[in-house]
Coordinates of C-alpha atoms in Angstrom, one line a residue:
Chain A
X1 CA 92.0 96.9 119.3
X2 CA 93.9 95.4 116.6
X3 CA 92.9 97.7 113.9
X4 CA 94.4 100.1 111.7
X5 CA 92.0 102.7 110.6
X6 CA 92.5 104.7 107.5
X7 CA 90.3 107.6 106.4
X8 CA 88.7 108.5 104.1
X9 CA 88.0 105.2 102.4
X10 CA 87.4 106.8 98.9
X11 CA 88.9 110.0 97.7
X12 CA 88.3 111.9 94.4
X13 CA 90.6 114.7 93.9
X14 CA 91.7 117.1 91.0
X15 CA 95.2 117.6 90.0
X16 CA 95.2 121.1 91.7
X17 CA 93.8 120.0 95.0
X18 CA 95.6 119.3 98.2
X19 CA 94.3 116.6 100.4
X20 CA 95.4 114.2 103.2
X21 CA 95.1 110.4 104.1
X22 CA 95.1 109.5 107.6
X23 CA 96.0 106.4 109.3
X24 CA 95.7 105.5 113.0
X25 CA 96.6 102.5 115.3
X26 CA 96.2 102.0 119.0
X27 CA 98.4 98.7 119.4
X28 CA 101.5 100.5 120.5
X29 CA 103.3 99.7 117.3
X30 CA 106.5 101.8 116.6
X31 CA 106.7 101.2 113.0
X32 CA 104.3 102.5 110.6
X33 CA 104.2 102.2 106.6
X34 CA 102.7 103.7 103.5
X35 CA 102.2 101.5 100.5
X36 CA 100.8 102.0 97.1
X37 CA 98.9 99.4 95.2
X38 CA 97.7 99.5 91.7
X39 CA 95.2 96.9 90.3
X40 CA 96.3 93.4 90.2
X41 CA 99.7 94.3 91.5
X42 CA 101.5 93.8 94.7
X43 CA 101.8 96.6 97.4
X44 CA 104.9 99.0 96.6
X45 CA 106.5 100.5 99.7
X46 CA 106.6 104.3 99.7
X47 CA 107.6 105.4 103.4
X48 CA 108.5 103.8 106.6
X49 CA 108.4 105.6 110.0
X50 CA 110.3 104.0 112.8
X51 CA 109.8 105.5 116.4
X52 CA 108.2 108.4 114.6
X53 CA 111.2 109.1 112.4
X54 CA 111.3 108.8 108.7
X55 CA 113.4 105.8 108.1
X56 CA 112.8 105.0 104.4
X57 CA 111.6 107.0 101.5
X58 CA 111.6 105.0 98.3
X59 CA 112.2 107.7 96.0
X60 CA 108.8 108.8 96.1
X61 CA 108.0 112.2 94.2
X62 CA 107.7 115.2 96.4
X63 CA 103.9 115.5 95.6
X64 CA 103.6 113.0 98.3
X65 CA 104.6 114.2 101.8
X66 CA 104.5 111.9 104.9
X67 CA 104.0 113.0 108.5
X68 CA 104.0 111.3 111.6
X69 CA 102.5 113.6 114.5
X70 CA 102.8 110.9 117.1
X71 CA 103.2 107.3 117.7
X72 CA 99.7 106.4 116.8
X73 CA 99.1 108.6 113.7
X74 CA 100.5 108.8 110.2
X75 CA 99.4 111.1 107.6
X76 CA 100.0 111.4 103.9
X77 CA 99.8 114.9 102.3
X78 CA 99.0 114.9 98.6
X79 CA 99.4 117.9 96.4
X80 CA 99.4 118.3 92.6
X81 CA 99.0 114.6 91.8
X82 CA 98.8 113.0 88.5
X83 CA 96.1 110.7 87.2
X84 CA 98.8 107.9 87.3
X85 CA 98.8 108.3 91.0
X86 CA 95.3 106.7 91.3
X87 CA 95.6 103.7 93.3
X88 CA 94.8 102.1 96.5
X89 CA 96.9 103.6 99.3
X90 CA 97.5 101.0 102.3
X91 CA 99.0 102.1 105.8
X92 CA 100.4 99.3 107.8
X93 CA 101.8 99.0 111.4
X94 CA 104.1 96.5 113.1
X95 CA 105.4 96.2 116.7
X96 CA 108.8 97.0 115.6
X97 CA 111.0 97.6 112.5
X98 CA 111.2 95.1 109.8
X99 CA 107.6 93.9 109.9
X100 CA 109.1 90.7 111.6
X101 CA 106.3 90.5 114.1
X102 CA 102.6 90.5 112.9
X103 CA 101.9 93.5 110.5
X104 CA 98.5 94.9 110.4
X105 CA 97.3 96.6 107.3
X106 CA 94.3 99.2 107.1
X107 CA 91.7 98.8 104.6
X108 CA 93.1 101.3 102.4
X109 CA 92.1 104.6 100.8
X110 CA 90.9 104.3 97.2
X111 CA 92.3 107.5 95.5
X112 CA 91.2 108.6 92.1
X113 CA 92.9 111.7 90.5
X114 CA 91.0 113.5 87.8
Chain B
X1 CA 118.8 92.1 92.3
X2 CA 116.4 91.1 95.1
X3 CA 113.3 89.4 93.6
X4 CA 110.2 87.5 94.8
X5 CA 108.5 85.6 92.2
X6 CA 105.1 83.6 92.7
X7 CA 103.4 80.8 90.6
X8 CA 100.9 80.1 89.4
X9 CA 99.6 83.6 88.8
X10 CA 96.0 82.2 89.2
X11 CA 94.6 79.0 90.5
X12 CA 91.1 77.5 90.3
X13 CA 90.4 74.6 92.5
X14 CA 87.2 72.6 93.3
X15 CA 86.2 72.7 97.2
X16 CA 88.3 70.2 98.8
X17 CA 90.8 69.9 96.2
X18 CA 94.2 70.2 98.0
X19 CA 97.1 72.2 96.1
X20 CA 100.2 74.4 96.8
X21 CA 101.3 77.9 95.9
X22 CA 105.0 78.6 95.4
X23 CA 107.1 81.6 96.2
X24 CA 110.7 81.9 94.9
X25 CA 113.1 84.4 96.1
X26 CA 116.6 85.5 95.3
X27 CA 117.9 87.5 98.0
X28 CA 121.2 87.0 99.8
X29 CA 120.8 86.4 103.5
X30 CA 117.1 85.9 104.0
X31 CA 116.0 87.7 107.3
X32 CA 112.3 86.7 107.1
X33 CA 109.6 85.6 104.5
X34 CA 106.0 86.5 105.1
X35 CA 102.8 85.3 103.7
X36 CA 99.6 87.4 103.5
X37 CA 96.2 86.9 102.2
X38 CA 94.5 89.9 100.5
X39 CA 90.5 90.0 99.7
X40 CA 89.4 92.4 96.8
X41 CA 89.6 96.0 97.8
X42 CA 91.1 95.3 101.3
X43 CA 94.4 95.5 103.0
X44 CA 96.5 92.4 103.3
X45 CA 96.1 90.1 106.2
X46 CA 99.0 88.6 107.8
X47 CA 99.4 84.8 107.8
X48 CA 102.9 83.5 108.7
X49 CA 106.4 84.6 109.0
X50 CA 109.1 82.0 108.4
X51 CA 112.7 82.7 109.1
X52 CA 114.9 79.5 108.3
X53 CA 115.2 76.7 105.9
X54 CA 113.2 73.8 107.3
X55 CA 110.6 75.8 109.3
X56 CA 106.9 75.0 108.9
X57 CA 103.8 77.0 110.2
X58 CA 100.2 76.1 110.2
X59 CA 96.9 77.9 110.3
X60 CA 93.4 76.1 109.9
X61 CA 93.9 74.7 106.2
X62 CA 97.0 76.5 105.5
X63 CA 100.5 75.3 106.1
X64 CA 103.6 77.2 105.1
X65 CA 107.1 75.8 104.6
X66 CA 110.5 77.3 103.7
X67 CA 113.5 76.0 101.9
X68 CA 116.7 77.9 100.9
X69 CA 115.3 79.0 97.5
X70 CA 111.4 79.0 98.0
X71 CA 108.6 78.8 100.0
X72 CA 105.2 76.8 99.7
X73 CA 101.7 77.5 100.9
X74 CA 99.9 74.3 101.2
X75 CA 96.1 74.5 101.1
X76 CA 94.3 71.3 102.3
X77 CA 90.7 70.8 101.5
X78 CA 90.1 74.4 100.5
X79 CA 86.8 76.2 100.9
X80 CA 85.2 78.9 98.9
X81 CA 86.0 81.3 101.7
X82 CA 89.6 80.7 101.1
X83 CA 89.4 82.5 97.8
X84 CA 91.7 85.5 97.7
X85 CA 95.0 86.7 96.6
X86 CA 98.0 85.2 98.5
X87 CA 101.1 87.4 98.7
X88 CA 104.5 86.4 99.7
X89 CA 107.1 89.0 100.9
X90 CA 110.6 89.0 102.0
X91 CA 112.6 91.3 104.2
X92 CA 115.1 93.1 102.0
X93 CA 118.7 92.2 103.3
X94 CA 120.1 95.5 102.6
X95 CA 117.3 97.3 104.7
X96 CA 115.6 96.1 107.8
X97 CA 112.5 98.1 107.2
X98 CA 111.9 97.2 103.6
X99 CA 109.6 94.4 102.6
X100 CA 109.5 93.1 99.0
X101 CA 106.2 91.8 97.8
X102 CA 105.8 89.2 95.3
X103 CA 103.1 89.5 92.5
X104 CA 100.7 87.3 94.3
X105 CA 98.7 84.2 93.2
X106 CA 95.0 84.6 92.8
X107 CA 93.2 81.6 94.2
X108 CA 89.5 80.8 93.3
X109 CA 87.7 78.0 95.2
X110 CA 84.7 76.7 93.5
X111 CA 81.8 75.1 95.4

C-alpha cells in the first residue's frame, strides 16, 4: 500500500465551525507533513511531524492545530477560520525526515470557508 | 534568502516536440533537489531526487539533470498524458525537514 489517504475530499465550513482534516498512511513512514496550496501556487509547508513529534511549525496561525495520535495518523484541527484560509490542504509522508527519500502526497482536502 | 524559481511559467508543446524545463535555486549548501508532477486538483507525485552536480536520473520520457545553480527536466517526445504542472523543490539548508517549492511550470502537450 503506497497511499496517503486524506478525508474528507471536500469541506465547506463556516467561520465559527470546528472541523478536522484526517490523513492516514500505512507505509511505516516516520515523517508526516501538512501543506497548504492556493490556486496556481506551489505548496506551502505548514507543519512537520517527525517520529510523532512536531518538528516544524511554519508560523501558522493558532486556528490551525495539528495532532499526530500515532505513527500512521495525522490530523489538522480547524477552528474560527477565515475565508482566505480556503485552499487545498495536502498531507504527505516520507520514510524519514527531510523528504530525501520518495515522498508521497495525498489527494488533498479542498477546503472552502464561507 | 533561499529561493527557487522555475521557467517558463507555462509551456505548450506539440506531441513529440522535445523540450526542457528549468529550475534555478539560490540556497547555500544544497542537500537535495526534487522534481514532482502535479495534475489539477491532485497531490504532487514524486519523480526524482538529485543530490550533487552532474547527477542525472531518468524515468520514461523524463530526464532530470543538476548543476551547481540549476536543474533541468528534459522531456523527450512528450505525449498528451505528460500534461501537468511540474514542481521543483529544494531541501532547505537551515532545516532538514523543510522543503521549498518553486512556482512550477504548467506543461500542455497538444495532440
